[in-house]
mmCIF file with all atom_site columns, C-alpha atoms and ligand atoms in Angstrom:
data_model
loop_
_atom_site.group_PDB
_atom_site.id
_atom_site.type_symbol
_atom_site.label_atom_id
_atom_site.label_alt_id
_atom_site.label_comp_id
_atom_site.label_asym_id
_atom_site.label_entity_id
_atom_site.label_seq_id
_atom_site.pdbx_PDB_ins_code
_atom_site.Cartn_x
_atom_site.Cartn_y
_atom_site.Cartn_z
_atom_site.occupancy
_atom_site.B_iso_or_equiv
_atom_site.pdbx_formal_charge
_atom_site.auth_seq_id
_atom_site.auth_comp_id
_atom_site.auth_asym_id
_atom_site.auth_atom_id
_atom_site.pdbx_PDB_model_num
ATOM   1   C  CA  . MET A 1 1   ? 102.019 110.176 107.024 1.00 49.00 ? 130 MET A CA  1
ATOM   2   C  CA  . SER A 1 2   ? 101.274 106.885 104.645 1.00 71.00 ? 131 SER A CA  1
ATOM   3   C  CA  . ASN A 1 3   ? 104.012 105.800 102.208 1.00 90.00 ? 132 ASN A CA  1
ATOM   4   C  CA  . TYR A 1 4   ? 104.055 104.234 98.977  1.00 95.00 ? 133 TYR A CA  1
ATOM   5   C  CA  . ASN A 1 5   ? 106.472 101.815 96.100  1.00 96.00 ? 134 ASN A CA  1
ATOM   6   C  CA  . TRP A 1 6   ? 106.500 101.790 92.493  1.00 97.00 ? 135 TRP A CA  1
ATOM   7   C  CA  . CYS A 1 7   ? 105.257 98.730  90.951  1.00 98.00 ? 136 CYS A CA  1
ATOM   8   C  CA  . HIS A 1 8   ? 109.093 96.554  90.451  1.00 98.00 ? 137 HIS A CA  1
ATOM   9   C  CA  . GLY A 1 9   ? 107.416 95.005  87.797  1.00 98.00 ? 138 GLY A CA  1
ATOM   10  C  CA  . PRO A 1 10  ? 109.328 96.062  84.543  1.00 98.00 ? 139 PRO A CA  1
ATOM   11  C  CA  . GLU A 1 11  ? 106.733 95.977  82.132  1.00 98.00 ? 140 GLU A CA  1
ATOM   12  C  CA  . CYS A 1 12  ? 104.144 97.660  84.359  1.00 98.00 ? 141 CYS A CA  1
ATOM   13  C  CA  . HIS A 1 13  ? 104.112 101.297 82.778  1.00 98.00 ? 142 HIS A CA  1
ATOM   14  C  CA  . THR A 1 14  ? 103.282 99.351  79.327  1.00 98.00 ? 143 THR A CA  1
ATOM   15  C  CA  . GLN A 1 15  ? 100.440 97.567  80.007  1.00 97.00 ? 144 GLN A CA  1
ATOM   16  C  CA  . HIS A 1 16  ? 97.338  99.536  78.802  1.00 97.00 ? 145 HIS A CA  1
ATOM   17  C  CA  . THR A 1 17  ? 94.730  100.106 81.702  1.00 97.00 ? 146 THR A CA  1
ATOM   18  C  CA  . GLN A 1 18  ? 92.692  103.278 82.239  1.00 96.00 ? 147 GLN A CA  1
ATOM   19  C  CA  . SER A 1 19  ? 94.702  103.685 85.738  1.00 96.00 ? 148 SER A CA  1
ATOM   20  C  CA  . ARG A 1 20  ? 97.710  103.966 84.233  1.00 97.00 ? 149 ARG A CA  1
ATOM   21  C  CA  . ILE A 1 21  ? 97.066  107.044 82.175  1.00 97.00 ? 150 ILE A CA  1
ATOM   22  C  CA  . ARG A 1 22  ? 98.360  110.129 83.041  1.00 97.00 ? 151 ARG A CA  1
ATOM   23  C  CA  . GLY A 1 23  ? 98.840  113.043 81.546  1.00 95.00 ? 152 GLY A CA  1
ATOM   24  C  CA  . SER A 1 24  ? 96.288  116.468 79.981  1.00 92.00 ? 153 SER A CA  1
ATOM   25  C  CA  . GLY A 1 25  ? 94.984  116.858 76.409  1.00 93.00 ? 154 GLY A CA  1
ATOM   26  C  CA  . ARG A 1 26  ? 95.723  114.472 73.666  1.00 93.00 ? 155 ARG A CA  1
ATOM   27  C  CA  . ASP A 1 27  ? 99.340  113.707 74.817  1.00 94.00 ? 156 ASP A CA  1
ATOM   28  C  CA  . LYS A 1 28  ? 99.631  111.230 77.550  1.00 96.00 ? 157 LYS A CA  1
ATOM   29  C  CA  . VAL A 1 29  ? 101.411 108.150 79.437  1.00 97.00 ? 158 VAL A CA  1
ATOM   30  C  CA  . LEU A 1 30  ? 101.281 105.207 80.724  1.00 97.00 ? 159 LEU A CA  1
ATOM   31  C  CA  . ARG A 1 31  ? 102.369 105.168 84.025  1.00 98.00 ? 160 ARG A CA  1
ATOM   32  C  CA  . THR A 1 32  ? 103.825 102.756 86.357  1.00 98.00 ? 161 THR A CA  1
ATOM   33  C  CA  . ILE A 1 33  ? 101.504 102.302 89.355  1.00 98.00 ? 162 ILE A CA  1
ATOM   34  C  CA  . LYS A 1 34  ? 102.010 103.633 92.822  1.00 97.00 ? 163 LYS A CA  1
ATOM   35  C  CA  . ILE A 1 35  ? 101.205 100.999 95.447  1.00 96.00 ? 164 ILE A CA  1
ATOM   36  C  CA  . LYS A 1 36  ? 100.364 102.109 99.333  1.00 92.00 ? 165 LYS A CA  1
ATOM   37  C  CA  . GLN A 1 37  ? 102.608 100.412 101.606 1.00 88.00 ? 166 GLN A CA  1
ATOM   38  C  CA  . GLY A 1 38  ? 100.365 97.982  103.720 1.00 86.00 ? 167 GLY A CA  1
ATOM   39  C  CA  . ARG A 1 39  ? 97.635  98.432  101.627 1.00 87.00 ? 168 ARG A CA  1
ATOM   40  C  CA  . TYR A 1 40  ? 96.925  94.118  101.462 1.00 86.00 ? 169 TYR A CA  1
ATOM   41  C  CA  . ASN A 1 41  ? 98.135  94.267  105.153 1.00 77.00 ? 170 ASN A CA  1
ATOM   42  C  CA  . TYR A 1 42  ? 95.260  92.038  106.998 1.00 77.00 ? 171 TYR A CA  1
ATOM   43  C  CA  . ASN A 1 43  ? 97.870  91.005  110.192 1.00 77.00 ? 172 ASN A CA  1
ATOM   44  C  CA  . ASN A 1 44  ? 98.583  94.962  110.549 1.00 75.00 ? 173 ASN A CA  1
ATOM   45  C  CA  . ASP A 1 45  ? 102.794 94.286  110.947 1.00 79.00 ? 174 ASP A CA  1
ATOM   46  C  CA  . ASN A 1 46  ? 105.269 95.275  109.828 1.00 75.00 ? 175 ASN A CA  1
ATOM   47  C  CA  . SER A 1 47  ? 105.979 92.560  107.496 1.00 78.00 ? 176 SER A CA  1
ATOM   48  C  CA  . LEU A 1 48  ? 107.440 92.915  104.039 1.00 82.00 ? 177 LEU A CA  1
ATOM   49  C  CA  . TYR A 1 49  ? 104.958 91.514  101.615 1.00 89.00 ? 178 TYR A CA  1
ATOM   50  C  CA  . TRP A 1 50  ? 105.104 91.149  97.897  1.00 92.00 ? 179 TRP A CA  1
ATOM   51  C  CA  . TYR A 1 51  ? 101.948 93.089  97.120  1.00 93.00 ? 180 TYR A CA  1
ATOM   52  C  CA  . ASP A 1 52  ? 103.673 96.222  98.570  1.00 93.00 ? 181 ASP A CA  1
ATOM   53  C  CA  . TYR A 1 53  ? 106.111 95.942  95.440  1.00 95.00 ? 182 TYR A CA  1
ATOM   54  C  CA  . PHE A 1 54  ? 104.433 94.598  92.903  1.00 97.00 ? 183 PHE A CA  1
ATOM   55  C  CA  . CYS A 1 55  ? 101.204 96.181  91.529  1.00 97.00 ? 184 CYS A CA  1
ATOM   56  C  CA  . ASN A 1 56  ? 99.759  92.161  90.685  1.00 97.00 ? 185 ASN A CA  1
ATOM   57  C  CA  . GLN A 1 57  ? 101.370 88.967  89.759  1.00 97.00 ? 186 GLN A CA  1
ATOM   58  C  CA  . SER A 1 58  ? 102.217 89.410  86.065  1.00 97.00 ? 187 SER A CA  1
ATOM   59  C  CA  . CYS A 1 59  ? 104.407 92.135  87.857  1.00 98.00 ? 188 CYS A CA  1
ATOM   60  C  CA  . LEU A 1 60  ? 105.591 90.035  90.337  1.00 97.00 ? 189 LEU A CA  1
ATOM   61  C  CA  . MET A 1 61  ? 106.485 87.490  87.472  1.00 98.00 ? 190 MET A CA  1
ATOM   62  C  CA  . ASP A 1 62  ? 107.792 89.339  85.460  1.00 98.00 ? 191 ASP A CA  1
ATOM   63  C  CA  . PHE A 1 63  ? 110.630 90.815  87.284  1.00 98.00 ? 192 PHE A CA  1
ATOM   64  C  CA  . ILE A 1 64  ? 111.599 87.767  88.665  1.00 97.00 ? 193 ILE A CA  1
ATOM   65  C  CA  . ARG A 1 65  ? 111.814 86.269  85.542  1.00 97.00 ? 194 ARG A CA  1
ATOM   66  C  CA  . GLU A 1 66  ? 114.095 89.420  84.487  1.00 98.00 ? 195 GLU A CA  1
ATOM   67  C  CA  . HIS A 1 67  ? 116.352 89.108  87.665  1.00 97.00 ? 196 HIS A CA  1
ATOM   68  C  CA  . LEU A 1 68  ? 116.063 85.422  88.475  1.00 97.00 ? 197 LEU A CA  1
ATOM   69  C  CA  . THR A 1 69  ? 119.891 84.780  88.518  1.00 97.00 ? 198 THR A CA  1
ATOM   70  C  CA  . SER A 1 70  ? 120.395 87.834  90.935  1.00 97.00 ? 199 SER A CA  1
ATOM   71  C  CA  . VAL A 1 71  ? 117.812 86.888  92.920  1.00 95.00 ? 200 VAL A CA  1
ATOM   72  C  CA  . ILE A 1 72  ? 119.112 82.793  92.688  1.00 97.00 ? 201 ILE A CA  1
ATOM   73  C  CA  . ALA A 1 73  ? 122.723 84.418  93.220  1.00 97.00 ? 202 ALA A CA  1
ATOM   74  C  CA  . ILE A 1 74  ? 121.803 86.060  97.566  1.00 97.00 ? 203 ILE A CA  1
ATOM   75  C  CA  . ALA A 1 75  ? 121.228 82.899  98.647  1.00 96.00 ? 204 ALA A CA  1
ATOM   76  C  CA  . PRO A 1 76  ? 122.362 79.479  96.214  1.00 97.00 ? 205 PRO A CA  1
ATOM   77  C  CA  . ARG A 1 77  ? 121.571 76.546  97.615  1.00 97.00 ? 206 ARG A CA  1
ATOM   78  C  CA  . ARG A 1 78  ? 124.207 73.909  96.188  1.00 96.00 ? 207 ARG A CA  1
ATOM   79  C  CA  . GLU A 1 79  ? 122.761 71.306  98.502  1.00 97.00 ? 208 GLU A CA  1
ATOM   80  C  CA  . ALA A 1 80  ? 119.962 69.487  99.453  1.00 97.00 ? 209 ALA A CA  1
ATOM   81  C  CA  . GLN A 1 81  ? 118.222 70.479  102.945 1.00 97.00 ? 210 GLN A CA  1
ATOM   82  C  CA  . GLU A 1 82  ? 116.407 67.548  105.549 1.00 96.00 ? 211 GLU A CA  1
ATOM   83  C  CA  . THR A 1 83  ? 114.205 67.724  108.226 1.00 96.00 ? 212 THR A CA  1
ATOM   84  C  CA  . PRO A 1 84  ? 114.328 64.527  110.420 1.00 95.00 ? 213 PRO A CA  1
ATOM   85  C  CA  . VAL A 1 85  ? 110.895 62.536  110.463 1.00 97.00 ? 214 VAL A CA  1
ATOM   86  C  CA  . LYS A 1 86  ? 108.740 59.221  111.667 1.00 97.00 ? 215 LYS A CA  1
ATOM   87  C  CA  . VAL A 1 87  ? 106.967 57.274  109.064 1.00 97.00 ? 216 VAL A CA  1
ATOM   88  C  CA  . GLU A 1 88  ? 104.858 55.550  110.155 1.00 97.00 ? 217 GLU A CA  1
ATOM   89  C  CA  . LYS A 1 89  ? 102.054 53.256  107.611 1.00 97.00 ? 218 LYS A CA  1
ATOM   90  C  CA  . GLU A 1 90  ? 98.517  53.031  108.906 1.00 97.00 ? 219 GLU A CA  1
ATOM   91  C  CA  . LYS A 1 91  ? 95.956  50.640  107.925 1.00 97.00 ? 220 LYS A CA  1
ATOM   92  C  CA  . TYR A 1 92  ? 92.770  51.882  106.865 1.00 97.00 ? 221 TYR A CA  1
ATOM   93  C  CA  . GLU A 1 93  ? 89.119  50.391  105.270 1.00 97.00 ? 222 GLU A CA  1
ATOM   94  C  CA  . ASN A 1 94  ? 89.097  52.609  102.240 1.00 96.00 ? 223 ASN A CA  1
ATOM   95  C  CA  . TYR A 1 95  ? 86.012  52.063  99.313  1.00 95.00 ? 224 TYR A CA  1
ATOM   96  C  CA  . ARG A 1 96  ? 86.829  52.240  95.147  1.00 95.00 ? 225 ARG A CA  1
ATOM   97  C  CA  . TYR A 1 97  ? 84.082  52.198  93.205  1.00 95.00 ? 226 TYR A CA  1
ATOM   98  C  CA  . GLU A 1 98  ? 82.582  49.875  90.308  1.00 94.00 ? 227 GLU A CA  1
ATOM   99  C  CA  . TRP A 1 99  ? 80.376  51.961  87.735  1.00 92.00 ? 228 TRP A CA  1
ATOM   100 C  CA  . ASN A 1 100 ? 77.664  49.744  86.157  1.00 89.00 ? 229 ASN A CA  1
ATOM   101 C  CA  . SER A 1 101 ? 79.369  46.477  87.997  1.00 88.00 ? 230 SER A CA  1
ATOM   102 C  CA  . GLY A 1 102 ? 75.990  46.005  89.877  1.00 88.00 ? 231 GLY A CA  1
ATOM   103 C  CA  . VAL A 1 103 ? 72.783  43.318  88.946  1.00 91.00 ? 232 VAL A CA  1
ATOM   104 C  CA  . ASN A 1 104 ? 70.895  45.721  88.106  1.00 92.00 ? 233 ASN A CA  1
ATOM   105 C  CA  . ASN A 1 105 ? 73.814  47.764  86.234  1.00 92.00 ? 234 ASN A CA  1
ATOM   106 C  CA  . GLU A 1 106 ? 74.056  50.078  89.303  1.00 93.00 ? 235 GLU A CA  1
ATOM   107 C  CA  . THR A 1 107 ? 77.303  51.065  91.075  1.00 94.00 ? 236 THR A CA  1
ATOM   108 C  CA  . VAL A 1 108 ? 78.862  49.119  93.720  1.00 94.00 ? 237 VAL A CA  1
ATOM   109 C  CA  . ARG A 1 109 ? 81.233  50.486  96.741  1.00 95.00 ? 238 ARG A CA  1
ATOM   110 C  CA  . VAL A 1 110 ? 83.469  47.643  97.119  1.00 95.00 ? 239 VAL A CA  1
ATOM   111 C  CA  . PRO A 1 111 ? 85.493  47.865  100.344 1.00 96.00 ? 240 PRO A CA  1
ATOM   112 C  CA  . TYR A 1 112 ? 89.120  47.272  100.614 1.00 97.00 ? 241 TYR A CA  1
ATOM   113 C  CA  . GLN A 1 113 ? 91.882  48.018  102.565 1.00 97.00 ? 242 GLN A CA  1
ATOM   114 C  CA  . ALA A 1 114 ? 94.283  50.792  102.034 1.00 96.00 ? 243 ALA A CA  1
ATOM   115 C  CA  . THR A 1 115 ? 97.396  52.112  103.371 1.00 97.00 ? 244 THR A CA  1
ATOM   116 C  CA  . ARG A 1 116 ? 98.219  55.616  104.645 1.00 96.00 ? 245 ARG A CA  1
ATOM   117 C  CA  . THR A 1 117 ? 101.825 57.048  105.243 1.00 97.00 ? 246 THR A CA  1
ATOM   118 C  CA  . ILE A 1 118 ? 101.889 58.899  108.110 1.00 97.00 ? 247 ILE A CA  1
ATOM   119 C  CA  . ILE A 1 119 ? 104.916 61.980  108.632 1.00 97.00 ? 248 ILE A CA  1
ATOM   120 C  CA  . LYS A 1 120 ? 105.463 63.153  112.036 1.00 96.00 ? 249 LYS A CA  1
ATOM   121 C  CA  . SER A 1 121 ? 107.780 66.124  113.168 1.00 95.00 ? 250 SER A CA  1
ATOM   122 C  CA  . VAL A 1 122 ? 110.521 65.055  115.468 1.00 93.00 ? 251 VAL A CA  1
ATOM   123 C  CA  . ASP A 1 123 ? 112.253 67.244  118.162 1.00 82.00 ? 252 ASP A CA  1
ATOM   124 C  CA  . ASN A 1 124 ? 115.472 68.549  116.024 1.00 62.00 ? 253 ASN A CA  1
ATOM   125 C  CA  . ASP A 1 125 ? 117.545 69.938  118.639 1.00 64.00 ? 254 ASP A CA  1
HETATM 126 ZN ZN1 . ZN  B 2 .   ? 102.545 96.921  88.295  1.00 55.88 ? 534 ZN  B ZN1 1
#
């Protein structure tokens, strides 16, 4: 018992591909792609995946473009969210390359002291 969805892409049925052609004789139609649910569900779970509702990313983006205002209205963000973290700076030895700067125009590897930023998660109860 397989379940299917019709692709939700608003322009899906207008794309000129052989897989969309239906009908007999000369008069045919381009039909919306029929998608088998779970077709790429490698985790074998019951999660919802966008590719169960859209045949490809182009149809997904067409849908988002057309319905973005409605989608945002479902869960509007009116203020920034924040995640508490600890930030540390760490010095380390790095190298840069100076092209053609050697005695015989060779590339020279020059060491320098670099700094990296480390962002650490903290428990936020
Ligand atoms: Zn589609």
